[in-house]
């Protein structure tokens, strides 16, 4: 088990696209307390953006719902972010996580969200139950500051 977090925040937002930027900035401001590099912070923002967007457009299919966000950081400079929805859930997680896989029929999405989350963080886990919802947990460890 991980130690007690040094700091923690929780945020609940309506599943509206306009709130994606709000969530991204809020988590970014929280993680900035660790004084990460510009690149570390921008990677984290990208990963958060993909997860929140997925919750809104896939989890709730663009309809009403709440996106639950929890962020913590620890004294080893790691940040753990959970992004959860109580939406439709994912039938086949392994398939969904494959690069270029998208369930979007419109051809507007690239199917790269999970790949981005994976490459811009140090750990990604996906828990989901059809009809119950999805929880994404991402961990990013910032390098030691000189
Ligand atoms: N929160 C979620 N709830 C339900 N299904 C999801 C959720 N997140 C992802 N998925 C499913 O996983 C698929 C892959 O997600 P991913 O983010 O990799 O690609 P995308 O959202 O389709 O495209 P892109 O992110 O490139 O715009 C989605 O098409 C969707 O079917
Ligand atoms: Mg996506």
PDB file of C-alpha atoms and ligand atoms in Angstrom:
ATOM      1  CA  UNK A   1       0.000   0.000   0.000  1.00  0.00           C
ATOM      2  CA  UNK A   2       1.044   3.481  -0.780  1.00  0.00           C
ATOM      3  CA  UNK A   3       1.720   5.985   1.999  1.00  0.00           C
ATOM      4  CA  UNK A   4      -0.730   8.608   3.017  1.00  0.00           C
ATOM      5  CA  UNK A   5      -1.021  11.307   0.351  1.00  0.00           C
ATOM      6  CA  UNK A   6       0.697  14.606   1.020  1.00  0.00           C
ATOM      7  CA  UNK A   7      -2.290  16.364  -0.516  1.00  0.00           C
ATOM      8  CA  UNK A   8      -5.617  15.431  -2.085  1.00  0.00           C
ATOM      9  CA  UNK A   9      -8.425  17.030  -4.073  1.00  0.00           C
ATOM     10  CA  UNK A  10     -11.828  15.922  -5.317  1.00  0.00           C
ATOM     11  CA  UNK A  11     -13.898  17.421  -8.063  1.00  0.00           C
ATOM     12  CA  UNK A  12     -17.313  16.572  -9.472  1.00  0.00           C
ATOM     13  CA  UNK A  13     -18.310  18.110 -12.771  1.00  0.00           C
ATOM     14  CA  UNK A  14     -21.342  17.881 -15.031  1.00  0.00           C
ATOM     15  CA  UNK A  15     -20.613  15.807 -18.105  1.00  0.00           C
ATOM     16  CA  UNK A  16     -20.458  18.763 -20.443  1.00  0.00           C
ATOM     17  CA  UNK A  17     -17.635  19.270 -22.918  1.00  0.00           C
ATOM     18  CA  UNK A  18     -17.185  22.817 -21.684  1.00  0.00           C
ATOM     19  CA  UNK A  19     -16.059  21.391 -18.325  1.00  0.00           C
ATOM     20  CA  UNK A  20     -13.201  19.389 -19.823  1.00  0.00           C
ATOM     21  CA  UNK A  21     -10.884  22.401 -19.832  1.00  0.00           C
ATOM     22  CA  UNK A  22     -11.923  23.255 -16.300  1.00  0.00           C
ATOM     23  CA  UNK A  23     -11.006  19.780 -15.057  1.00  0.00           C
ATOM     24  CA  UNK A  24      -7.728  19.838 -16.952  1.00  0.00           C
ATOM     25  CA  UNK A  25      -6.702  23.236 -15.539  1.00  0.00           C
ATOM     26  CA  UNK A  26      -7.765  22.340 -12.013  1.00  0.00           C
ATOM     27  CA  UNK A  27      -5.768  19.125 -11.889  1.00  0.00           C
ATOM     28  CA  UNK A  28      -2.857  20.877 -13.535  1.00  0.00           C
ATOM     29  CA  UNK A  29      -2.906  23.619 -10.891  1.00  0.00           C
ATOM     30  CA  UNK A  30      -3.056  20.979  -8.168  1.00  0.00           C
ATOM     31  CA  UNK A  31      -0.128  18.983  -9.582  1.00  0.00           C
ATOM     32  CA  UNK A  32       1.839  22.207 -10.124  1.00  0.00           C
ATOM     33  CA  UNK A  33       2.290  22.308  -6.349  1.00  0.00           C
ATOM     34  CA  UNK A  34       5.015  19.693  -6.898  1.00  0.00           C
ATOM     35  CA  UNK A  35       6.871  22.111  -9.183  1.00  0.00           C
ATOM     36  CA  UNK A  36       7.100  19.722 -12.153  1.00  0.00           C
ATOM     37  CA  UNK A  37       8.740  20.613 -15.448  1.00  0.00           C
ATOM     38  CA  UNK A  38       6.644  22.222 -18.167  1.00  0.00           C
ATOM     39  CA  UNK A  39       6.779  18.965 -20.102  1.00  0.00           C
ATOM     40  CA  UNK A  40       5.716  16.802 -17.156  1.00  0.00           C
ATOM     41  CA  UNK A  41       2.758  19.046 -16.515  1.00  0.00           C
ATOM     42  CA  UNK A  42       1.729  19.183 -20.140  1.00  0.00           C
ATOM     43  CA  UNK A  43       1.874  15.370 -20.388  1.00  0.00           C
ATOM     44  CA  UNK A  44      -0.382  15.121 -17.361  1.00  0.00           C
ATOM     45  CA  UNK A  45      -2.831  17.614 -18.850  1.00  0.00           C
ATOM     46  CA  UNK A  46      -3.062  15.613 -22.072  1.00  0.00           C
ATOM     47  CA  UNK A  47      -3.736  12.374 -20.208  1.00  0.00           C
ATOM     48  CA  UNK A  48      -6.411  14.002 -18.047  1.00  0.00           C
ATOM     49  CA  UNK A  49      -8.016  15.589 -21.055  1.00  0.00           C
ATOM     50  CA  UNK A  50      -8.379  12.216 -22.816  1.00  0.00           C
ATOM     51  CA  UNK A  51      -9.882  10.508 -19.772  1.00  0.00           C
ATOM     52  CA  UNK A  52     -12.375  13.287 -19.032  1.00  0.00           C
ATOM     53  CA  UNK A  53     -13.388  13.534 -22.683  1.00  0.00           C
ATOM     54  CA  UNK A  54     -13.974   9.779 -22.781  1.00  0.00           C
ATOM     55  CA  UNK A  55     -16.171   9.928 -19.684  1.00  0.00           C
ATOM     56  CA  UNK A  56     -18.270  12.682 -21.244  1.00  0.00           C
ATOM     57  CA  UNK A  57     -18.642  11.424 -24.794  1.00  0.00           C
ATOM     58  CA  UNK A  58     -18.471   7.653 -24.344  1.00  0.00           C
ATOM     59  CA  UNK A  59     -19.439   7.070 -20.707  1.00  0.00           C
ATOM     60  CA  UNK A  60     -22.448   9.371 -20.785  1.00  0.00           C
ATOM     61  CA  UNK A  61     -22.807   9.408 -24.582  1.00  0.00           C
ATOM     62  CA  UNK A  62     -22.940  13.188 -24.519  1.00  0.00           C
ATOM     63  CA  UNK A  63     -25.886  13.105 -22.104  1.00  0.00           C
ATOM     64  CA  UNK A  64     -26.286  14.068 -18.479  1.00  0.00           C
ATOM     65  CA  UNK A  65     -24.090  12.670 -15.755  1.00  0.00           C
ATOM     66  CA  UNK A  66     -21.341  13.471 -13.302  1.00  0.00           C
ATOM     67  CA  UNK A  67     -17.624  12.944 -13.812  1.00  0.00           C
ATOM     68  CA  UNK A  68     -15.856  12.164 -10.544  1.00  0.00           C
ATOM     69  CA  UNK A  69     -12.246  13.241 -10.254  1.00  0.00           C
ATOM     70  CA  UNK A  70      -9.818  12.538  -7.464  1.00  0.00           C
ATOM     71  CA  UNK A  71      -6.176  13.541  -7.417  1.00  0.00           C
ATOM     72  CA  UNK A  72      -3.521  12.807  -4.840  1.00  0.00           C
ATOM     73  CA  UNK A  73       0.183  13.290  -4.617  1.00  0.00           C
ATOM     74  CA  UNK A  74       2.705  11.533  -2.451  1.00  0.00           C
ATOM     75  CA  UNK A  75       6.074  12.407  -1.008  1.00  0.00           C
ATOM     76  CA  UNK A  76       7.872  10.416  -3.722  1.00  0.00           C
ATOM     77  CA  UNK A  77       6.553  13.064  -6.202  1.00  0.00           C
ATOM     78  CA  UNK A  78       4.043  10.707  -7.755  1.00  0.00           C
ATOM     79  CA  UNK A  79       0.568  11.915  -8.642  1.00  0.00           C
ATOM     80  CA  UNK A  80      -2.394   9.556  -8.820  1.00  0.00           C
ATOM     81  CA  UNK A  81      -5.509  10.645 -10.640  1.00  0.00           C
ATOM     82  CA  UNK A  82      -8.820   8.811 -10.777  1.00  0.00           C
ATOM     83  CA  UNK A  83     -11.453   9.770 -13.291  1.00  0.00           C
ATOM     84  CA  UNK A  84     -14.738   7.940 -12.980  1.00  0.00           C
ATOM     85  CA  UNK A  85     -18.145   7.952 -14.602  1.00  0.00           C
ATOM     86  CA  UNK A  86     -21.347   6.067 -13.923  1.00  0.00           C
ATOM     87  CA  UNK A  87     -22.091   5.705 -17.595  1.00  0.00           C
ATOM     88  CA  UNK A  88     -22.456   2.825 -20.011  1.00  0.00           C
ATOM     89  CA  UNK A  89     -19.198   1.059 -19.137  1.00  0.00           C
ATOM     90  CA  UNK A  90     -16.869  -0.848 -21.439  1.00  0.00           C
ATOM     91  CA  UNK A  91     -17.732  -4.310 -22.755  1.00  0.00           C
ATOM     92  CA  UNK A  92     -14.203  -5.373 -23.760  1.00  0.00           C
ATOM     93  CA  UNK A  93     -11.494  -3.331 -22.029  1.00  0.00           C
ATOM     94  CA  UNK A  94      -8.606  -4.990 -23.843  1.00  0.00           C
ATOM     95  CA  UNK A  95     -10.109  -4.193 -27.221  1.00  0.00           C
ATOM     96  CA  UNK A  96     -11.020  -0.641 -26.192  1.00  0.00           C
ATOM     97  CA  UNK A  97      -7.426   0.026 -25.142  1.00  0.00           C
ATOM     98  CA  UNK A  98      -5.935  -1.040 -28.457  1.00  0.00           C
ATOM     99  CA  UNK A  99      -4.478   1.894 -30.400  1.00  0.00           C
ATOM    100  CA  UNK A 100      -6.774   3.024 -33.223  1.00  0.00           C
ATOM    101  CA  UNK A 101      -9.778   1.169 -31.809  1.00  0.00           C
ATOM    102  CA  UNK A 102     -12.813   3.395 -31.573  1.00  0.00           C
ATOM    103  CA  UNK A 103     -16.491   2.610 -31.206  1.00  0.00           C
ATOM    104  CA  UNK A 104     -17.315   5.912 -32.841  1.00  0.00           C
ATOM    105  CA  UNK A 105     -19.156   5.235 -36.089  1.00  0.00           C
ATOM    106  CA  UNK A 106     -18.831   8.811 -37.335  1.00  0.00           C
ATOM    107  CA  UNK A 107     -15.120   8.504 -38.021  1.00  0.00           C
ATOM    108  CA  UNK A 108     -14.464  11.658 -36.017  1.00  0.00           C
ATOM    109  CA  UNK A 109     -12.395   9.956 -33.330  1.00  0.00           C
ATOM    110  CA  UNK A 110      -8.971   8.473 -33.780  1.00  0.00           C
ATOM    111  CA  UNK A 111      -9.075   5.761 -31.137  1.00  0.00           C
ATOM    112  CA  UNK A 112      -5.888   7.122 -29.613  1.00  0.00           C
ATOM    113  CA  UNK A 113      -7.106   8.300 -26.208  1.00  0.00           C
ATOM    114  CA  UNK A 114      -5.929   5.292 -24.216  1.00  0.00           C
ATOM    115  CA  UNK A 115      -2.622   5.247 -26.115  1.00  0.00           C
ATOM    116  CA  UNK A 116      -2.065   8.884 -25.142  1.00  0.00           C
ATOM    117  CA  UNK A 117      -2.932   8.166 -21.491  1.00  0.00           C
ATOM    118  CA  UNK A 118      -0.531   5.236 -21.540  1.00  0.00           C
ATOM    119  CA  UNK A 119       2.395   7.051 -23.086  1.00  0.00           C
ATOM    120  CA  UNK A 120       2.025  10.277 -21.092  1.00  0.00           C
ATOM    121  CA  UNK A 121       1.824   8.612 -17.683  1.00  0.00           C
ATOM    122  CA  UNK A 122       3.767   5.945 -15.779  1.00  0.00           C
ATOM    123  CA  UNK A 123       0.777   3.764 -15.042  1.00  0.00           C
ATOM    124  CA  UNK A 124      -2.754   3.325 -16.328  1.00  0.00           C
ATOM    125  CA  UNK A 125      -5.458   1.041 -15.055  1.00  0.00           C
ATOM    126  CA  UNK A 126      -8.996   0.727 -16.338  1.00  0.00           C
ATOM    127  CA  UNK A 127     -11.855  -0.762 -14.365  1.00  0.00           C
ATOM    128  CA  UNK A 128     -15.249  -0.930 -15.974  1.00  0.00           C
ATOM    129  CA  UNK A 129     -18.568  -2.729 -15.797  1.00  0.00           C
ATOM    130  CA  UNK A 130     -21.157  -2.540 -18.539  1.00  0.00           C
ATOM    131  CA  UNK A 131     -24.123  -0.548 -17.286  1.00  0.00           C
ATOM    132  CA  UNK A 132     -22.241   0.590 -14.166  1.00  0.00           C
ATOM    133  CA  UNK A 133     -19.464   2.827 -15.374  1.00  0.00           C
ATOM    134  CA  UNK A 134     -15.750   3.225 -15.755  1.00  0.00           C
ATOM    135  CA  UNK A 135     -12.869   4.250 -13.522  1.00  0.00           C
ATOM    136  CA  UNK A 136      -9.511   5.247 -14.975  1.00  0.00           C
ATOM    137  CA  UNK A 137      -6.538   5.446 -12.628  1.00  0.00           C
ATOM    138  CA  UNK A 138      -3.371   7.104 -13.846  1.00  0.00           C
ATOM    139  CA  UNK A 139      -0.108   7.577 -12.039  1.00  0.00           C
ATOM    140  CA  UNK A 140       2.646   9.930 -13.021  1.00  0.00           C
ATOM    141  CA  UNK A 141       5.936  10.296 -11.229  1.00  0.00           C
ATOM    142  CA  UNK A 142       7.711  13.615 -11.509  1.00  0.00           C
ATOM    143  CA  UNK A 143      11.501  13.609 -11.594  1.00  0.00           C
ATOM    144  CA  UNK A 144      13.361  14.845  -8.501  1.00  0.00           C
ATOM    145  CA  UNK A 145      13.839  18.603  -8.390  1.00  0.00           C
ATOM    146  CA  UNK A 146      17.386  19.884  -8.067  1.00  0.00           C
TER     147      UNK A 146
HETATM  148  N1  LIG B   1     -15.450   6.212 -20.035  1.00  0.00           N
HETATM  149  C1  LIG B   1     -15.793   5.377 -21.028  1.00  0.00           C
HETATM  150  N2  LIG B   1     -17.023   4.795 -21.044  1.00  0.00           N
HETATM  151  C2  LIG B   1     -17.393   3.947 -22.042  1.00  0.00           C
HETATM  152  N3  LIG B   1     -16.593   3.614 -23.076  1.00  0.00           N
HETATM  153  C3  LIG B   1     -15.366   4.164 -23.114  1.00  0.00           C
HETATM  154  C4  LIG B   1     -14.892   5.059 -22.110  1.00  0.00           C
HETATM  155  N4  LIG B   1     -13.627   5.415 -22.417  1.00  0.00           N
HETATM  156  C5  LIG B   1     -13.334   4.792 -23.562  1.00  0.00           C
HETATM  157  N5  LIG B   1     -14.355   4.022 -23.992  1.00  0.00           N
HETATM  158  C6  LIG B   1     -14.366   3.153 -25.206  1.00  0.00           C
HETATM  159  O1  LIG B   1     -13.039   2.892 -25.583  1.00  0.00           O
HETATM  160  C7  LIG B   1     -12.828   3.294 -26.946  1.00  0.00           C
HETATM  161  C8  LIG B   1     -11.406   3.777 -27.108  1.00  0.00           C
HETATM  162  O2  LIG B   1     -11.182   4.985 -26.377  1.00  0.00           O
HETATM  163  P1  LIG B   1     -10.053   5.983 -26.889  1.00  0.00           P
HETATM  164  O3  LIG B   1     -10.058   7.190 -26.032  1.00  0.00           O
HETATM  165  O4  LIG B   1      -8.766   5.230 -27.013  1.00  0.00           O
HETATM  166  O5  LIG B   1     -10.505   6.342 -28.372  1.00  0.00           O
HETATM  167  P2  LIG B   1     -11.704   7.305 -28.836  1.00  0.00           P
HETATM  168  O6  LIG B   1     -12.239   8.084 -27.687  1.00  0.00           O
HETATM  169  O7  LIG B   1     -12.689   6.459 -29.585  1.00  0.00           O
HETATM  170  O8  LIG B   1     -10.949   8.276 -29.863  1.00  0.00           O
HETATM  171  P3  LIG B   1     -10.020   9.535 -29.462  1.00  0.00           P
HETATM  172  O9  LIG B   1      -9.747   9.459 -27.988  1.00  0.00           O
HETATM  173  O10 LIG B   1      -8.784   9.360 -30.270  1.00  0.00           O
HETATM  174  O11 LIG B   1     -10.823  10.735 -29.844  1.00  0.00           O
HETATM  175  C9  LIG B   1     -13.898   4.327 -27.216  1.00  0.00           C
HETATM  176  O12 LIG B   1     -14.184   4.439 -28.587  1.00  0.00           O
HETATM  177  C10 LIG B   1     -15.056   3.799 -26.393  1.00  0.00           C
HETATM  178  O13 LIG B   1     -15.733   2.776 -27.094  1.00  0.00           O
HETATM  179 MG1  LIG B   2     -10.984   9.099 -26.386  1.00  0.00          MG
END
